[in-house]
C-alpha positions as a LaTeX table, in Angstrom:
\begin{tabular}{lrrr}
\hline
Residue & $x$ (\AA) & $y$ (\AA) & $z$ (\AA) \\
\hline
Met1 & 196.49 & 111.04 & 182.63 \\
Tyr2 & 200.06 & 110.00 & 181.73 \\
Thr3 & 202.44 & 108.63 & 184.28 \\
Ile4 & 205.38 & 110.78 & 185.37 \\
Gly5 & 207.73 & 108.64 & 183.33 \\
Glu6 & 205.54 & 108.70 & 180.25 \\
Thr7 & 205.29 & 112.49 & 180.48 \\
Ile8 & 209.08 & 113.02 & 180.75 \\
Lys9 & 209.68 & 110.69 & 177.77 \\
Lys10 & 206.92 & 112.37 & 175.73 \\
Ile11 & 208.44 & 115.79 & 176.25 \\
Arg12 & 212.02 & 114.67 & 175.75 \\
Thr13 & 211.34 & 112.85 & 172.47 \\
Ser14 & 209.15 & 115.68 & 171.15 \\
Lys15 & 212.18 & 117.99 & 171.62 \\
Asn16 & 214.38 & 115.50 & 169.82 \\
Leu17 & 216.58 & 115.12 & 172.85 \\
Thr18 & 218.50 & 111.99 & 173.79 \\
Arg19 & 218.74 & 110.66 & 177.26 \\
Glu20 & 222.51 & 111.33 & 177.10 \\
Ser21 & 221.91 & 115.01 & 176.35 \\
Leu22 & 219.79 & 115.38 & 179.49 \\
Cys23 & 222.10 & 113.55 & 181.84 \\
Ser24 & 225.32 & 114.52 & 183.58 \\
Asn25 & 227.01 & 113.68 & 186.83 \\
Met26 & 223.74 & 114.85 & 188.47 \\
Leu27 & 221.69 & 112.05 & 186.88 \\
Ser28 & 222.79 & 108.87 & 185.11 \\
Val29 & 221.32 & 107.60 & 181.82 \\
Thr30 & 220.41 & 104.34 & 183.51 \\
Thr31 & 218.43 & 106.20 & 186.23 \\
Leu32 & 216.58 & 108.36 & 183.63 \\
Lys33 & 215.72 & 105.31 & 181.62 \\
Arg34 & 214.22 & 103.62 & 184.67 \\
Ile35 & 212.29 & 106.81 & 185.59 \\
Glu36 & 210.84 & 107.02 & 182.08 \\
Lys37 & 209.74 & 103.34 & 182.34 \\
Asp38 & 208.22 & 104.06 & 185.82 \\
Ala39 & 210.46 & 101.32 & 187.21 \\
Ile40 & 211.38 & 103.61 & 190.05 \\
Asn41 & 209.79 & 106.62 & 191.78 \\
Thr42 & 211.78 & 109.74 & 191.04 \\
Ser43 & 212.82 & 112.01 & 193.76 \\
Phe44 & 211.81 & 115.66 & 193.88 \\
Tyr45 & 215.51 & 116.53 & 193.35 \\
Asn46 & 215.71 & 114.40 & 190.14 \\
Leu47 & 212.38 & 115.59 & 188.76 \\
Glu48 & 213.43 & 119.25 & 189.34 \\
Tyr49 & 216.66 & 118.63 & 187.48 \\
Ile50 & 214.95 & 116.84 & 184.58 \\
Leu51 & 212.41 & 119.57 & 184.15 \\
Gln52 & 215.15 & 122.18 & 184.22 \\
Gln53 & 216.98 & 120.31 & 181.42 \\
Leu54 & 213.74 & 120.08 & 179.47 \\
Asn55 & 212.98 & 123.79 & 180.07 \\
Ile56 & 209.51 & 122.90 & 181.43 \\
Ser57 & 207.99 & 124.33 & 184.65 \\
Phe58 & 206.27 & 122.17 & 187.24 \\
Asp59 & 202.89 & 123.66 & 186.42 \\
Glu60 & 203.32 & 123.07 & 182.67 \\
Phe61 & 204.53 & 119.49 & 183.38 \\
Ile62 & 201.35 & 118.79 & 185.41 \\
Phe63 & 199.24 & 120.40 & 182.60 \\
Ile64 & 200.89 & 118.20 & 179.98 \\
Arg65 & 200.66 & 115.11 & 182.15 \\
Asn66 & 196.93 & 115.73 & 182.45 \\
Asn67 & 196.64 & 115.63 & 178.67 \\
Tyr68 & 196.89 & 119.42 & 178.31 \\
Gln69 & 194.05 & 120.11 & 180.72 \\
Leu70 & 193.89 & 121.56 & 184.13 \\
Pro71 & 193.83 & 118.94 & 186.88 \\
Gln72 & 190.51 & 118.68 & 188.67 \\
Lys73 & 191.67 & 120.75 & 191.72 \\
Lys74 & 193.10 & 123.47 & 189.60 \\
Gln75 & 189.92 & 123.64 & 187.53 \\
Leu76 & 187.84 & 123.97 & 190.71 \\
Ile77 & 190.12 & 126.81 & 191.90 \\
Phe78 & 189.88 & 128.46 & 188.43 \\
Glu79 & 186.05 & 128.40 & 188.70 \\
Phe80 & 186.24 & 129.66 & 192.27 \\
Arg81 & 188.10 & 132.74 & 191.07 \\
Glu82 & 185.22 & 133.59 & 188.77 \\
Leu83 & 183.09 & 134.20 & 191.85 \\
Thr84 & 184.23 & 137.67 & 192.86 \\
Ser85 & 181.03 & 139.36 & 194.11 \\
Ile86 & 178.41 & 138.61 & 196.69 \\
Ser87 & 175.79 & 139.30 & 194.05 \\
Val88 & 176.80 & 136.23 & 192.04 \\
Asp89 & 173.86 & 134.20 & 190.84 \\
Gly90 & 172.78 & 131.64 & 193.48 \\
Glu91 & 172.45 & 128.80 & 190.94 \\
His92 & 176.09 & 129.31 & 189.87 \\
Ile93 & 177.20 & 129.13 & 193.51 \\
Glu94 & 175.16 & 126.01 & 194.18 \\
Ala95 & 176.58 & 124.31 & 191.05 \\
Leu96 & 180.15 & 124.98 & 192.19 \\
Ile97 & 179.33 & 123.81 & 195.72 \\
Ser98 & 178.12 & 120.50 & 194.23 \\
Lys99 & 181.41 & 120.07 & 192.33 \\
Tyr100 & 183.44 & 120.82 & 195.43 \\
Lys101 & 181.51 & 118.31 & 197.51 \\
Thr102 & 182.00 & 115.64 & 194.87 \\
Tyr103 & 185.79 & 116.29 & 194.79 \\
Leu104 & 185.97 & 116.04 & 198.58 \\
Gln105 & 184.26 & 112.73 & 198.57 \\
Asn106 & 187.39 & 111.37 & 196.94 \\
Phe107 & 190.18 & 113.62 & 198.29 \\
Asp108 & 191.05 & 115.03 & 201.76 \\
Asp109 & 192.03 & 118.48 & 200.73 \\
Lys110 & 192.04 & 121.35 & 203.25 \\
Glu111 & 192.39 & 124.12 & 200.66 \\
Ile112 & 189.32 & 122.88 & 198.75 \\
Ser113 & 187.46 & 122.35 & 202.09 \\
Asn114 & 188.16 & 125.94 & 203.10 \\
Arg115 & 187.03 & 127.25 & 199.75 \\
Leu116 & 183.80 & 125.16 & 200.09 \\
Tyr117 & 183.08 & 126.86 & 203.41 \\
Phe118 & 183.46 & 130.18 & 201.77 \\
Leu119 & 181.11 & 129.22 & 198.86 \\
Lys120 & 178.49 & 128.10 & 201.43 \\
Ala121 & 178.90 & 131.48 & 203.15 \\
Leu122 & 178.64 & 133.23 & 199.82 \\
Leu123 & 175.39 & 131.43 & 199.08 \\
Val124 & 173.87 & 132.37 & 202.40 \\
Ile125 & 174.95 & 136.00 & 201.95 \\
Asn126 & 173.49 & 135.91 & 198.47 \\
Gln127 & 170.16 & 134.61 & 199.79 \\
Thr128 & 169.89 & 136.85 & 202.86 \\
Lys129 & 171.86 & 139.95 & 201.75 \\
Asp130 & 173.34 & 139.92 & 205.21 \\
Leu131 & 177.09 & 139.45 & 205.77 \\
Lys132 & 176.62 & 138.41 & 209.35 \\
Gln133 & 174.80 & 135.26 & 208.26 \\
Gly134 & 177.95 & 134.04 & 206.50 \\
Thr135 & 180.38 & 134.62 & 209.36 \\
Pro136 & 179.78 & 131.41 & 211.34 \\
Leu137 & 180.69 & 129.34 & 208.24 \\
Val138 & 184.17 & 130.85 & 207.88 \\
Glu139 & 185.25 & 131.98 & 211.38 \\
His140 & 186.99 & 128.69 & 212.07 \\
Ile141 & 189.34 & 129.49 & 209.13 \\
Trp142 & 190.42 & 132.74 & 210.63 \\
Ser143 & 190.58 & 131.23 & 214.14 \\
Ser144 & 193.10 & 128.66 & 212.94 \\
Leu145 & 195.27 & 131.10 & 210.94 \\
Glu146 & 195.31 & 134.13 & 213.29 \\
Lys147 & 197.56 & 132.17 & 215.69 \\
Leu148 & 200.24 & 131.64 & 213.02 \\
Asp149 & 203.24 & 133.89 & 212.43 \\
Thr150 & 203.55 & 132.74 & 208.78 \\
Trp151 & 200.80 & 132.45 & 206.14 \\
Tyr152 & 201.36 & 130.58 & 202.93 \\
Trp153 & 199.85 & 131.18 & 199.46 \\
Ala154 & 196.73 & 129.19 & 200.05 \\
Asp155 & 196.21 & 131.02 & 203.36 \\
Leu156 & 196.58 & 134.39 & 201.78 \\
Gln157 & 194.10 & 133.53 & 199.06 \\
Ile158 & 191.36 & 132.22 & 201.26 \\
Leu159 & 191.71 & 135.14 & 203.77 \\
Ser160 & 191.54 & 137.66 & 200.92 \\
Asn161 & 188.12 & 136.11 & 199.99 \\
Ile162 & 186.58 & 135.95 & 203.48 \\
Phe163 & 187.83 & 139.03 & 205.27 \\
Tyr164 & 184.84 & 141.19 & 204.40 \\
Ile165 & 182.43 & 138.69 & 205.98 \\
Phe166 & 183.73 & 139.54 & 209.46 \\
Pro167 & 182.77 & 142.58 & 211.57 \\
Met168 & 184.54 & 145.67 & 210.42 \\
Lys169 & 187.17 & 145.88 & 213.22 \\
Glu170 & 188.17 & 142.26 & 212.74 \\
Ala171 & 188.14 & 142.65 & 208.94 \\
Glu172 & 190.50 & 145.60 & 209.22 \\
Ser173 & 192.91 & 143.54 & 211.36 \\
Ile174 & 192.89 & 140.69 & 208.79 \\
Val175 & 193.54 & 143.02 & 205.90 \\
Glu176 & 196.36 & 144.89 & 207.56 \\
Leu177 & 198.12 & 141.53 & 208.14 \\
Leu178 & 197.37 & 140.37 & 204.66 \\
Leu179 & 198.78 & 143.49 & 203.02 \\
Glu180 & 201.90 & 143.04 & 205.12 \\
Arg181 & 202.40 & 139.33 & 204.55 \\
Val182 & 201.62 & 139.18 & 200.86 \\
Asn183 & 204.78 & 141.27 & 200.31 \\
Lys184 & 206.87 & 138.18 & 200.80 \\
Tyr185 & 205.16 & 136.75 & 197.69 \\
Asp186 & 205.70 & 139.85 & 195.52 \\
Ser187 & 207.50 & 137.90 & 192.81 \\
Phe188 & 205.38 & 134.76 & 193.07 \\
Asn189 & 202.57 & 133.57 & 190.84 \\
Asn190 & 199.76 & 136.15 & 190.67 \\
Ala191 & 200.74 & 137.99 & 193.90 \\
Glu192 & 200.42 & 141.42 & 192.23 \\
Arg193 & 196.81 & 140.72 & 191.28 \\
Leu194 & 196.02 & 139.36 & 194.71 \\
Tyr195 & 197.50 & 142.52 & 196.29 \\
Ile196 & 195.63 & 145.04 & 194.12 \\
Ala197 & 192.36 & 143.08 & 194.36 \\
Leu198 & 192.69 & 142.94 & 198.15 \\
Leu199 & 193.45 & 146.59 & 198.39 \\
Leu200 & 190.54 & 147.63 & 196.18 \\
Asn201 & 188.16 & 145.25 & 198.04 \\
Tyr202 & 189.26 & 146.73 & 201.32 \\
Ile203 & 188.63 & 150.24 & 200.01 \\
Gln204 & 185.17 & 149.14 & 198.96 \\
Val205 & 184.37 & 147.64 & 202.34 \\
Leu206 & 185.56 & 150.76 & 204.06 \\
Met207 & 183.27 & 152.78 & 201.80 \\
Leu208 & 180.33 & 150.51 & 202.55 \\
Asn209 & 180.97 & 151.08 & 206.25 \\
Ala210 & 181.17 & 154.83 & 205.74 \\
Asn211 & 184.84 & 154.99 & 206.67 \\
Tyr212 & 185.47 & 157.36 & 203.83 \\
His213 & 188.56 & 159.10 & 205.16 \\
Lys214 & 190.48 & 155.84 & 205.70 \\
Ala215 & 189.38 & 154.62 & 202.31 \\
Tyr216 & 190.61 & 157.86 & 200.73 \\
Ser217 & 194.00 & 157.50 & 202.40 \\
Leu218 & 194.49 & 154.19 & 200.57 \\
Val219 & 193.12 & 155.01 & 197.11 \\
Asp220 & 196.19 & 156.83 & 195.74 \\
Lys221 & 198.28 & 153.74 & 196.64 \\
Ala222 & 195.89 & 151.62 & 194.67 \\
Ile223 & 195.99 & 153.92 & 191.66 \\
Thr224 & 199.77 & 154.15 & 191.60 \\
Phe225 & 200.28 & 150.43 & 192.06 \\
Ala226 & 197.77 & 149.43 & 189.33 \\
Lys227 & 199.15 & 152.02 & 186.88 \\
Asn228 & 202.81 & 151.03 & 187.44 \\
Lys229 & 201.87 & 147.34 & 186.92 \\
Lys230 & 199.78 & 148.19 & 183.79 \\
Met231 & 196.73 & 146.61 & 185.32 \\
Tyr232 & 194.31 & 148.96 & 183.48 \\
Leu233 & 191.06 & 147.40 & 184.76 \\
His234 & 192.22 & 147.78 & 188.40 \\
Trp235 & 193.59 & 151.23 & 187.52 \\
Ala236 & 190.16 & 152.34 & 186.33 \\
Asn237 & 188.46 & 150.81 & 189.39 \\
Ala238 & 190.80 & 152.69 & 191.73 \\
Ile239 & 190.34 & 155.99 & 189.88 \\
Ala240 & 186.54 & 155.51 & 190.03 \\
Lys241 & 186.71 & 154.94 & 193.78 \\
Lys242 & 188.79 & 158.13 & 194.17 \\
Gly243 & 186.09 & 160.02 & 192.22 \\
Leu244 & 183.37 & 158.64 & 194.36 \\
Leu245 & 185.24 & 159.44 & 197.57 \\
Glu246 & 186.04 & 163.02 & 196.40 \\
Lys247 & 182.34 & 163.60 & 195.81 \\
Ile248 & 181.32 & 162.01 & 199.19 \\
Leu249 & 183.94 & 164.10 & 201.02 \\
His250 & 183.02 & 167.28 & 199.04 \\
Tyr251 & 186.39 & 167.58 & 197.42 \\
Thr252 & 186.73 & 169.24 & 194.07 \\
Asn253 & 187.65 & 166.61 & 191.41 \\
Gly254 & 185.19 & 163.83 & 191.84 \\
Asp255 & 183.45 & 164.14 & 188.50 \\
Leu256 & 186.83 & 164.39 & 186.74 \\
Tyr257 & 188.08 & 161.11 & 188.20 \\
Ile258 & 184.73 & 159.31 & 187.55 \\
Asp259 & 184.78 & 160.46 & 183.87 \\
Gln260 & 188.39 & 159.37 & 183.51 \\
Ala261 & 187.55 & 155.90 & 184.85 \\
Lys262 & 184.65 & 155.63 & 182.48 \\
Gln263 & 186.86 & 156.56 & 179.51 \\
Ile264 & 189.44 & 153.89 & 180.42 \\
Leu265 & 186.76 & 151.23 & 180.76 \\
Lys266 & 185.34 & 152.21 & 177.35 \\
Val267 & 188.78 & 152.07 & 175.74 \\
Ile268 & 189.54 & 148.63 & 177.15 \\
Gln269 & 185.97 & 147.54 & 176.31 \\
Glu270 & 184.68 & 146.50 & 179.72 \\
Pro271 & 180.89 & 147.23 & 179.59 \\
Lys272 & 180.20 & 145.00 & 182.67 \\
Tyr273 & 182.52 & 147.19 & 184.78 \\
Leu274 & 180.92 & 150.30 & 183.50 \\
Glu275 & 177.62 & 148.90 & 184.72 \\
Asp276 & 179.22 & 148.24 & 188.10 \\
Leu277 & 180.52 & 151.73 & 188.26 \\
Glu278 & 177.00 & 153.11 & 187.56 \\
Gln279 & 175.75 & 150.92 & 190.33 \\
Asp280 & 178.42 & 152.25 & 192.69 \\
Ile281 & 177.43 & 155.82 & 191.78 \\
His282 & 173.85 & 154.94 & 192.69 \\
Thr283 & 174.86 & 153.21 & 195.93 \\
Phe284 & 177.24 & 155.83 & 197.21 \\
Leu285 & 175.93 & 159.07 & 195.68 \\
Ser286 & 172.16 & 158.85 & 195.22 \\
Ser287 & 171.35 & 159.33 & 198.96 \\
Lys288 & 173.75 & 162.25 & 199.03 \\
Thr289 & 171.99 & 163.79 & 195.99 \\
Asp290 & 168.51 & 163.14 & 197.46 \\
Ala291 & 169.58 & 164.69 & 200.75 \\
\hline
\end{tabular}
């Protein structure tokens, strides 16, 4: 890993920029020179100004500083995001738990610690197929956050992962607050993806708990949002859910929506999600057909 000063100098010289071209009455050449030599610690204000002049974001600066690799924490979070289903292979979960434990031996990091608790809950759920077995591992996270009037990005992310582990009434309360509070972040980072994933997961949980009418009341919102944002995988997912719900509720266009979802998934070449849709058809409709 480069130092902050080395990274600034590396970027500046690669852009053929002189120190004088970066400086103004906001920052002197002498100060910049000392920052690049790591002779002084730069303030947040100065670093923000320098990166603005270099046309580099904070995230990109950290990436370059780490020799064009994700820092360890960001890599752990990236791998965490790959785990999106309670049917994830147990060995995969255990391997990631091991990485998280190793990281926490060296760093006191609440965000990573909370994600580790979720991974442990996920492993228990994977082994027992019982959501209730995972609740004790994550309930302290919700207990600490439910008292707060403001949730920040890390809070929103972890709650969007753990809400379904709680009893249905409590899960609904968490999601209603999440959907409201994530709106503050609508132009931040991947907030749009968090919102649509949360909404679709909520619909899925409602369906698994046979709350079909409430799920149906939300599905058009998911379809419209995903379509407007050109999130075609989520769009197909939402359309498929509408098809399933129409058939469960004995409405008229269930098969039409399911076929439309399948066509979208074929066009965007997502065979895994086609398999998941077939599994949902079996889960939600086979008993209805048998009956």
